[in-house]
PDB file of C-alpha atoms in Angstrom:
ATOM      1  CA  GLU H1491       0.000   0.000   0.000  1.00 62.00           C
ATOM      2  CA  ALA H1492       1.396   3.406  -0.963  1.00 80.00           C
ATOM      3  CA  GLY H1493       1.985   5.848   1.843  1.00 94.00           C
ATOM      4  CA  VAL H1494       1.325   9.543   1.976  1.00 97.00           C
ATOM      5  CA  THR H1495       3.145  11.320  -0.840  1.00 97.00           C
ATOM      6  CA  GLN H1496       4.061  14.985  -1.113  1.00 98.00           C
ATOM      7  CA  PHE H1497       5.276  17.104  -3.988  1.00 97.00           C
ATOM      8  CA  PRO H1498       7.656  18.785  -4.429  1.00 98.00           C
ATOM      9  CA  SER H1499      10.217  17.442  -1.990  1.00 97.00           C
ATOM     10  CA  HIS H1500      12.040  20.788  -2.010  1.00 97.00           C
ATOM     11  CA  SER H1501      11.150  24.287  -3.154  1.00 98.00           C
ATOM     12  CA  VAL H1502      13.269  27.419  -3.167  1.00 98.00           C
ATOM     13  CA  ILE H1503      11.442  30.634  -4.016  1.00 97.00           C
ATOM     14  CA  GLU H1504      11.920  34.345  -3.581  1.00 97.00           C
ATOM     15  CA  LYS H1505       9.937  36.459  -1.196  1.00 97.00           C
ATOM     16  CA  GLY H1506       6.702  37.563  -2.808  1.00 97.00           C
ATOM     17  CA  GLN H1507       6.378  34.554  -5.084  1.00 97.00           C
ATOM     18  CA  THR H1508       3.697  31.893  -4.924  1.00 97.00           C
ATOM     19  CA  VAL H1509       4.227  28.241  -4.091  1.00 98.00           C
ATOM     20  CA  THR H1510       1.768  25.368  -4.166  1.00 98.00           C
ATOM     21  CA  LEU H1511       2.395  22.190  -2.222  1.00 98.00           C
ATOM     22  CA  ARG H1512       0.556  18.980  -2.950  1.00 98.00           C
ATOM     23  CA  CYS H1513      -0.337  16.037  -0.735  1.00 98.00           C
ATOM     24  CA  ASP H1514      -1.753  12.692  -1.787  1.00 97.00           C
ATOM     25  CA  PRO H1515      -3.098  10.816   1.246  1.00 97.00           C
ATOM     26  CA  ILE H1516      -3.315   7.087   1.679  1.00 96.00           C
ATOM     27  CA  SER H1517      -6.207   5.814  -0.416  1.00 94.00           C
ATOM     28  CA  GLY H1518      -9.409   5.700   1.607  1.00 93.00           C
ATOM     29  CA  HIS H1519      -8.231   8.071   4.320  1.00 95.00           C
ATOM     30  CA  ASP H1520     -10.891  10.715   4.789  1.00 94.00           C
ATOM     31  CA  ASN H1521      -8.840  12.668   7.346  1.00 94.00           C
ATOM     32  CA  LEU H1522      -6.044  14.816   5.968  1.00 96.00           C
ATOM     33  CA  TYR H1523      -3.849  17.117   8.046  1.00 97.00           C
ATOM     34  CA  TRP H1524      -1.243  19.759   7.258  1.00 98.00           C
ATOM     35  CA  TYR H1525       1.567  20.535   9.685  1.00 98.00           C
ATOM     36  CA  ARG H1526       4.665  22.725   9.540  1.00 97.00           C
ATOM     37  CA  ARG H1527       7.996  22.593  11.287  1.00 96.00           C
ATOM     38  CA  VAL H1528      10.081  25.739  11.414  1.00 94.00           C
ATOM     39  CA  MET H1529      13.756  24.971  12.023  1.00 87.00           C
ATOM     40  CA  GLY H1530      14.473  23.873  15.572  1.00 82.00           C
ATOM     41  CA  LYS H1531      10.894  24.189  16.731  1.00 90.00           C
ATOM     42  CA  GLU H1532       8.003  21.828  17.195  1.00 92.00           C
ATOM     43  CA  ILE H1533       5.846  20.444  14.408  1.00 95.00           C
ATOM     44  CA  LYS H1534       2.765  22.654  14.413  1.00 96.00           C
ATOM     45  CA  PHE H1535      -0.724  21.853  13.226  1.00 96.00           C
ATOM     46  CA  LEU H1536      -2.090  23.973  10.370  1.00 97.00           C
ATOM     47  CA  LEU H1537      -5.415  22.450   9.405  1.00 95.00           C
ATOM     48  CA  HIS H1538      -7.541  19.334   9.153  1.00 95.00           C
ATOM     49  CA  PHE H1539      -9.809  18.141   6.359  1.00 95.00           C
ATOM     50  CA  VAL H1540     -12.490  15.521   6.602  1.00 94.00           C
ATOM     51  CA  LYS H1541     -13.066  14.559   2.997  1.00 95.00           C
ATOM     52  CA  GLU H1542     -13.382  17.911   1.200  1.00 95.00           C
ATOM     53  CA  SER H1543     -14.505  19.899   4.248  1.00 94.00           C
ATOM     54  CA  LYS H1544     -12.234  21.926   6.502  1.00 94.00           C
ATOM     55  CA  GLN H1545     -12.795  20.524   9.978  1.00 92.00           C
ATOM     56  CA  ASP H1546     -10.310  22.735  11.799  1.00 91.00           C
ATOM     57  CA  GLU H1547      -8.149  25.480  10.341  1.00 92.00           C
ATOM     58  CA  SER H1548      -7.192  27.103  13.618  1.00 91.00           C
ATOM     59  CA  GLY H1549      -3.485  26.634  12.952  1.00 92.00           C
ATOM     60  CA  MET H1550      -3.335  28.518   9.654  1.00 94.00           C
ATOM     61  CA  PRO H1551      -0.965  31.444  10.293  1.00 91.00           C
ATOM     62  CA  ASN H1552      -2.685  34.057   8.120  1.00 90.00           C
ATOM     63  CA  ASN H1553      -4.667  34.615   4.947  1.00 92.00           C
ATOM     64  CA  ARG H1554      -1.605  34.150   2.745  1.00 96.00           C
ATOM     65  CA  PHE H1555      -2.166  30.420   3.200  1.00 97.00           C
ATOM     66  CA  LEU H1556      -4.945  28.666   1.285  1.00 97.00           C
ATOM     67  CA  ALA H1557      -5.647  24.945   1.524  1.00 97.00           C
ATOM     68  CA  GLU H1558      -8.005  23.013  -0.685  1.00 97.00           C
ATOM     69  CA  ARG H1559      -9.096  19.429  -1.040  1.00 97.00           C
ATOM     70  CA  THR H1560     -11.425  19.351  -3.999  1.00 85.00           C
ATOM     71  CA  GLY H1561     -13.144  15.998  -4.407  1.00 88.00           C
ATOM     72  CA  GLY H1562     -11.866  14.795  -1.073  1.00 86.00           C
ATOM     73  CA  THR H1563      -8.756  13.160  -2.480  1.00 93.00           C
ATOM     74  CA  TYR H1564      -5.484  15.062  -2.775  1.00 97.00           C
ATOM     75  CA  SER H1565      -4.928  18.419  -1.127  1.00 98.00           C
ATOM     76  CA  THR H1566      -2.985  21.546  -2.042  1.00 98.00           C
ATOM     77  CA  LEU H1567      -1.552  24.222   0.189  1.00 98.00           C
ATOM     78  CA  LYS H1568      -0.814  27.516  -1.512  1.00 98.00           C
ATOM     79  CA  VAL H1569       1.282  30.273  -0.021  1.00 97.00           C
ATOM     80  CA  GLN H1570       0.786  33.633  -1.735  1.00 96.00           C
ATOM     81  CA  PRO H1571       2.764  35.815  -1.420  1.00 96.00           C
ATOM     82  CA  ALA H1572       5.497  33.908   0.395  1.00 96.00           C
ATOM     83  CA  GLU H1573       7.423  35.606   3.205  1.00 96.00           C
ATOM     84  CA  LEU H1574      10.777  34.709   4.755  1.00 96.00           C
ATOM     85  CA  GLU H1575       9.125  33.311   7.900  1.00 95.00           C
ATOM     86  CA  ASP H1576       7.202  30.765   5.814  1.00 97.00           C
ATOM     87  CA  SER H1577      10.389  28.726   5.385  1.00 97.00           C
ATOM     88  CA  GLY H1578      10.223  25.317   6.967  1.00 97.00           C
ATOM     89  CA  VAL H1579       9.158  21.752   6.351  1.00 97.00           C
ATOM     90  CA  TYR H1580       5.504  21.216   5.514  1.00 98.00           C
ATOM     91  CA  PHE H1581       4.137  17.809   6.415  1.00 98.00           C
ATOM     92  CA  CYS H1582       0.920  16.187   5.361  1.00 98.00           C
ATOM     93  CA  ALA H1583      -0.657  13.321   7.276  1.00 97.00           C
ATOM     94  CA  SER H1584      -3.733  11.192   6.738  1.00 95.00           C
ATOM     95  CA  SER H1585      -5.776   8.801   8.813  1.00 92.00           C
ATOM     96  CA  LEU H1586      -8.900   6.715   9.030  1.00 91.00           C
ATOM     97  CA  PRO H1587     -11.494   7.948  11.555  1.00 86.00           C
ATOM     98  CA  GLY H1588     -10.207   7.410  15.095  1.00 82.00           C
ATOM     99  CA  GLN H1589      -6.937   5.924  13.899  1.00 86.00           C
ATOM    100  CA  ALA H1590      -3.299   6.969  13.934  1.00 89.00           C
ATOM    101  CA  GLN H1591      -1.974   9.604  11.569  1.00 92.00           C
ATOM    102  CA  TYR H1592       0.514   8.605   8.877  1.00 94.00           C
ATOM    103  CA  PHE H1593       2.895  11.286   7.710  1.00 96.00           C
ATOM    104  CA  GLY H1594       4.379  12.041   4.310  1.00 97.00           C
ATOM    105  CA  PRO H1595       8.070  12.843   3.790  1.00 96.00           C
ATOM    106  CA  GLY H1596       7.451  16.579   3.806  1.00 97.00           C
ATOM    107  CA  THR H1597       8.166  19.504   1.487  1.00 98.00           C
ATOM    108  CA  ARG H1598      11.162  21.616   2.435  1.00 97.00           C
ATOM    109  CA  LEU H1599      10.365  25.225   1.582  1.00 97.00           C
ATOM    110  CA  LEU H1600      12.987  27.924   1.575  1.00 97.00           C
ATOM    111  CA  VAL H1601      11.931  31.508   0.961  1.00 97.00           C
ATOM    112  CA  LEU H1602      14.813  33.831   0.077  1.00 97.00           C
TER     113      LEU H1602
ATOM    114  CA  GLN E1085       2.382  28.646  23.844  1.00 73.00           C
ATOM    115  CA  GLN E1086       3.907  25.220  23.544  1.00 81.00           C
ATOM    116  CA  GLN E1087       1.499  22.581  24.832  1.00 91.00           C
ATOM    117  CA  VAL E1088       3.969  19.683  25.008  1.00 96.00           C
ATOM    118  CA  LYS E1089       7.478  20.193  26.375  1.00 96.00           C
ATOM    119  CA  GLN E1090      10.193  17.702  25.461  1.00 97.00           C
ATOM    120  CA  SER E1091      13.688  17.078  26.775  1.00 96.00           C
ATOM    121  CA  PRO E1092      16.519  16.649  26.170  1.00 97.00           C
ATOM    122  CA  GLN E1093      17.074  18.374  22.847  1.00 96.00           C
ATOM    123  CA  SER E1094      19.821  15.910  21.984  1.00 97.00           C
ATOM    124  CA  LEU E1095      21.039  12.652  23.455  1.00 98.00           C
ATOM    125  CA  ILE E1096      24.106  10.502  22.890  1.00 98.00           C
ATOM    126  CA  VAL E1097      24.009   6.909  24.108  1.00 98.00           C
ATOM    127  CA  GLN E1098      26.398   4.005  23.811  1.00 98.00           C
ATOM    128  CA  LYS E1099      25.245   0.927  21.936  1.00 97.00           C
ATOM    129  CA  GLY E1100      23.421  -1.350  24.348  1.00 97.00           C
ATOM    130  CA  GLY E1101      22.501   1.469  26.698  1.00 98.00           C
ATOM    131  CA  ILE E1102      19.094   2.865  27.619  1.00 98.00           C
ATOM    132  CA  SER E1103      17.818   6.016  25.927  1.00 98.00           C
ATOM    133  CA  ILE E1104      15.272   8.056  27.867  1.00 98.00           C
ATOM    134  CA  ILE E1105      13.296  10.977  26.476  1.00 98.00           C
ATOM    135  CA  ASN E1106      10.851  12.934  28.614  1.00 98.00           C
ATOM    136  CA  CYS E1107       7.738  14.943  27.837  1.00 98.00           C
ATOM    137  CA  ALA E1108       5.320  16.972  29.900  1.00 98.00           C
ATOM    138  CA  TYR E1109       1.939  18.516  29.133  1.00 96.00           C
ATOM    139  CA  GLU E1110      -0.556  20.825  30.792  1.00 92.00           C
ATOM    140  CA  ASN E1111      -3.854  20.240  29.027  1.00 90.00           C
ATOM    141  CA  THR E1112      -5.828  17.583  30.918  1.00 89.00           C
ATOM    142  CA  ALA E1113      -8.062  17.152  27.870  1.00 88.00           C
ATOM    143  CA  PHE E1114      -5.274  15.240  26.133  1.00 92.00           C
ATOM    144  CA  ASP E1115      -6.019  11.536  26.045  1.00 90.00           C
ATOM    145  CA  TYR E1116      -3.739  10.111  23.353  1.00 91.00           C
ATOM    146  CA  PHE E1117       0.041  10.247  23.497  1.00 94.00           C
ATOM    147  CA  PRO E1118       2.006   8.930  20.508  1.00 95.00           C
ATOM    148  CA  TRP E1119       5.726   8.904  19.882  1.00 97.00           C
ATOM    149  CA  TYR E1120       7.052   9.432  16.384  1.00 97.00           C
ATOM    150  CA  GLN E1121      10.457   8.503  14.983  1.00 98.00           C
ATOM    151  CA  GLN E1122      11.931  10.483  12.112  1.00 96.00           C
ATOM    152  CA  PHE E1123      14.959   9.621  10.006  1.00 96.00           C
ATOM    153  CA  PRO E1124      16.678  12.277   7.865  1.00 92.00           C
ATOM    154  CA  GLY E1125      14.731  13.036   4.703  1.00 90.00           C
ATOM    155  CA  LYS E1126      11.711  11.080   5.859  1.00 93.00           C
ATOM    156  CA  GLY E1127       8.469  12.009   7.561  1.00 94.00           C
ATOM    157  CA  PRO E1128       7.673  11.172  11.179  1.00 96.00           C
ATOM    158  CA  ALA E1129       6.603   7.540  11.608  1.00 96.00           C
ATOM    159  CA  LEU E1130       4.415   6.351  14.461  1.00 95.00           C
ATOM    160  CA  LEU E1131       6.520   4.311  16.870  1.00 96.00           C
ATOM    161  CA  ILE E1132       4.300   3.606  19.860  1.00 95.00           C
ATOM    162  CA  ALA E1133       1.323   5.264  21.543  1.00 94.00           C
ATOM    163  CA  ILE E1134      -0.432   5.187  24.902  1.00 94.00           C
ATOM    164  CA  ARG E1135      -3.694   6.289  26.437  1.00 90.00           C
ATOM    165  CA  PRO E1136      -3.917   7.551  30.031  1.00 88.00           C
ATOM    166  CA  ASP E1137      -5.800   4.529  31.338  1.00 90.00           C
ATOM    167  CA  VAL E1138      -2.518   2.576  31.511  1.00 92.00           C
ATOM    168  CA  SER E1139       0.782   3.544  33.112  1.00 94.00           C
ATOM    169  CA  GLU E1140       3.070   1.642  30.778  1.00 96.00           C
ATOM    170  CA  LYS E1141       3.103   0.192  27.300  1.00 96.00           C
ATOM    171  CA  LYS E1142       5.868  -1.914  25.848  1.00 96.00           C
ATOM    172  CA  GLU E1143       6.551  -2.886  22.258  1.00 96.00           C
ATOM    173  CA  GLY E1144       9.797  -4.722  21.759  1.00 96.00           C
ATOM    174  CA  ARG E1145      12.654  -2.524  22.959  1.00 97.00           C
ATOM    175  CA  PHE E1146      10.421   0.554  23.193  1.00 97.00           C
ATOM    176  CA  THR E1147       8.447   1.410  26.336  1.00 97.00           C
ATOM    177  CA  ILE E1148       6.238   4.377  27.170  1.00 96.00           C
ATOM    178  CA  SER E1149       5.874   5.242  30.849  1.00 96.00           C
ATOM    179  CA  PHE E1150       2.922   7.471  31.684  1.00 96.00           C
ATOM    180  CA  ASN E1151       2.327   9.428  34.891  1.00 95.00           C
ATOM    181  CA  LYS E1152      -1.137  10.946  34.735  1.00 93.00           C
ATOM    182  CA  SER E1153      -0.934  12.829  38.044  1.00 93.00           C
ATOM    183  CA  ALA E1154       2.354  14.460  37.065  1.00 95.00           C
ATOM    184  CA  LYS E1155       1.206  14.978  33.465  1.00 95.00           C
ATOM    185  CA  GLN E1156       4.416  13.444  32.209  1.00 97.00           C
ATOM    186  CA  PHE E1157       5.302  10.624  29.862  1.00 97.00           C
ATOM    187  CA  SER E1158       8.563   9.221  28.660  1.00 98.00           C
ATOM    188  CA  LEU E1159      10.027   6.942  26.015  1.00 98.00           C
ATOM    189  CA  HIS E1160      12.585   4.338  27.010  1.00 98.00           C
ATOM    190  CA  ILE E1161      14.643   2.577  24.352  1.00 98.00           C
ATOM    191  CA  MET E1162      16.298  -0.499  25.793  1.00 98.00           C
ATOM    192  CA  ASP E1163      19.466  -1.982  24.295  1.00 98.00           C
ATOM    193  CA  SER E1164      19.847   1.057  22.033  1.00 98.00           C
ATOM    194  CA  GLN E1165      21.286   0.344  18.586  1.00 98.00           C
ATOM    195  CA  PRO E1166      22.991   2.583  16.010  1.00 97.00           C
ATOM    196  CA  GLY E1167      19.925   2.066  13.793  1.00 97.00           C
ATOM    197  CA  ASP E1168      17.856   3.828  16.458  1.00 98.00           C
ATOM    198  CA  SER E1169      19.716   7.070  15.710  1.00 98.00           C
ATOM    199  CA  ALA E1170      16.925   9.449  14.651  1.00 98.00           C
ATOM    200  CA  THR E1171      14.837  12.352  15.884  1.00 97.00           C
ATOM    201  CA  TYR E1172      12.055  11.407  18.266  1.00 98.00           C
ATOM    202  CA  PHE E1173       8.932  13.483  18.804  1.00 97.00           C
ATOM    203  CA  CYS E1174       6.385  13.096  21.544  1.00 97.00           C
ATOM    204  CA  ALA E1175       2.890  14.329  20.836  1.00 96.00           C
ATOM    205  CA  ALA E1176      -0.563  14.591  22.341  1.00 95.00           C
ATOM    206  CA  SER E1177      -4.089  14.988  21.095  1.00 92.00           C
ATOM    207  CA  LYS E1178      -7.549  15.313  22.528  1.00 87.00           C
ATOM    208  CA  LYS E1179      -9.096  12.400  20.704  1.00 66.00           C
ATOM    209  CA  THR E1180      -7.447   9.170  19.641  1.00 55.00           C
ATOM    210  CA  GLY E1181      -5.928   9.797  16.224  1.00 49.00           C
ATOM    211  CA  ALA E1182      -8.876  11.839  15.074  1.00 52.00           C
ATOM    212  CA  ASN E1183      -7.733  15.280  16.010  1.00 79.00           C
ATOM    213  CA  ASN E1184      -4.726  17.453  15.500  1.00 90.00           C
ATOM    214  CA  LEU E1185      -1.500  16.524  17.240  1.00 94.00           C
ATOM    215  CA  PHE E1186       0.496  18.836  19.507  1.00 95.00           C
ATOM    216  CA  PHE E1187       4.164  17.969  19.198  1.00 96.00           C
ATOM    217  CA  GLY E1188       7.229  18.420  21.368  1.00 96.00           C
ATOM    218  CA  THR E1189      10.318  20.047  19.863  1.00 95.00           C
ATOM    219  CA  GLY E1190      12.044  16.728  19.183  1.00 96.00           C
ATOM    220  CA  THR E1191      15.072  14.893  20.545  1.00 97.00           C
ATOM    221  CA  ARG E1192      17.959  13.992  18.285  1.00 97.00           C
ATOM    222  CA  LEU E1193      19.258  10.620  19.446  1.00 98.00           C
ATOM    223  CA  THR E1194      22.686   9.371  18.447  1.00 98.00           C
ATOM    224  CA  VAL E1195      23.689   5.832  19.390  1.00 98.00           C
ATOM    225  CA  ILE E1196      27.433   5.328  19.294  1.00 97.00           C
ATOM    226  CA  PRO E1197      28.686   1.859  18.239  1.00 93.00           C
TER     227      PRO E1197
END
C-alpha cells in the first residue's frame, strides 16, 4: 500500500512569489492534516480536512495560506505571497477515523 | 504557547545502553500520546502510543511510561542500537488519532557503536 506522498520534496522561491504544495493521502483516508515545522521548533498543526470539508483550520498562520481538497482526495496548500518566515518543512498526514496519523516525507520550503 | 514540552534536545548513548526521552503537558483534555520517529529526509513515523488509562506500554525494545498525576510521559529505548539514531517526537491529542497533534520540539538521538 502506498503511503502519503508529497510534492515537491524541495522548493526554493523568492519572497513575494507563490508556491503550491501537494499532498496525496493514503487511499481511503478521509482525514487529511497539514503541519509545519520551522527549524528547531516543534511540528505545528495547520489544518484538518475531513473529505473535502475543513474541519479545523485554527493553525493557519494568516490569509496568505490557502488549503483546498477538492473531491476529497489530494490536497494543495498555496502560499501567496510567500514571506521569509514561511520557510520550513511542511508535512501532510492522513488517517482513518479514530486511527493513527501517517505522515508524508514533507516539502522543504525555503523563501529567500 | 507550547502545549507539550520535550527534553533533552539531543542525546548521545552508547550501543546497548538505555535512551530516555521525557515529555510533559498541561492540558488535561489530552487523552492520546504517541511517539514518532523520524529519520533524515523522511516524515515522522508512528513508533508507539499510549492512552492515560494505563501507566506503561511496551513494544519490543520501546516502552512508554505514563504518569497521569504528574502529566508526564517518557520513552525508554532499551538496548539502544545505532539504527535507532533518529529524531524522536512526543505528541498529544484530545481524541485518539482523530484530532490534530500537539508535538514536542524533538530529541535527536545518536547511538554510538
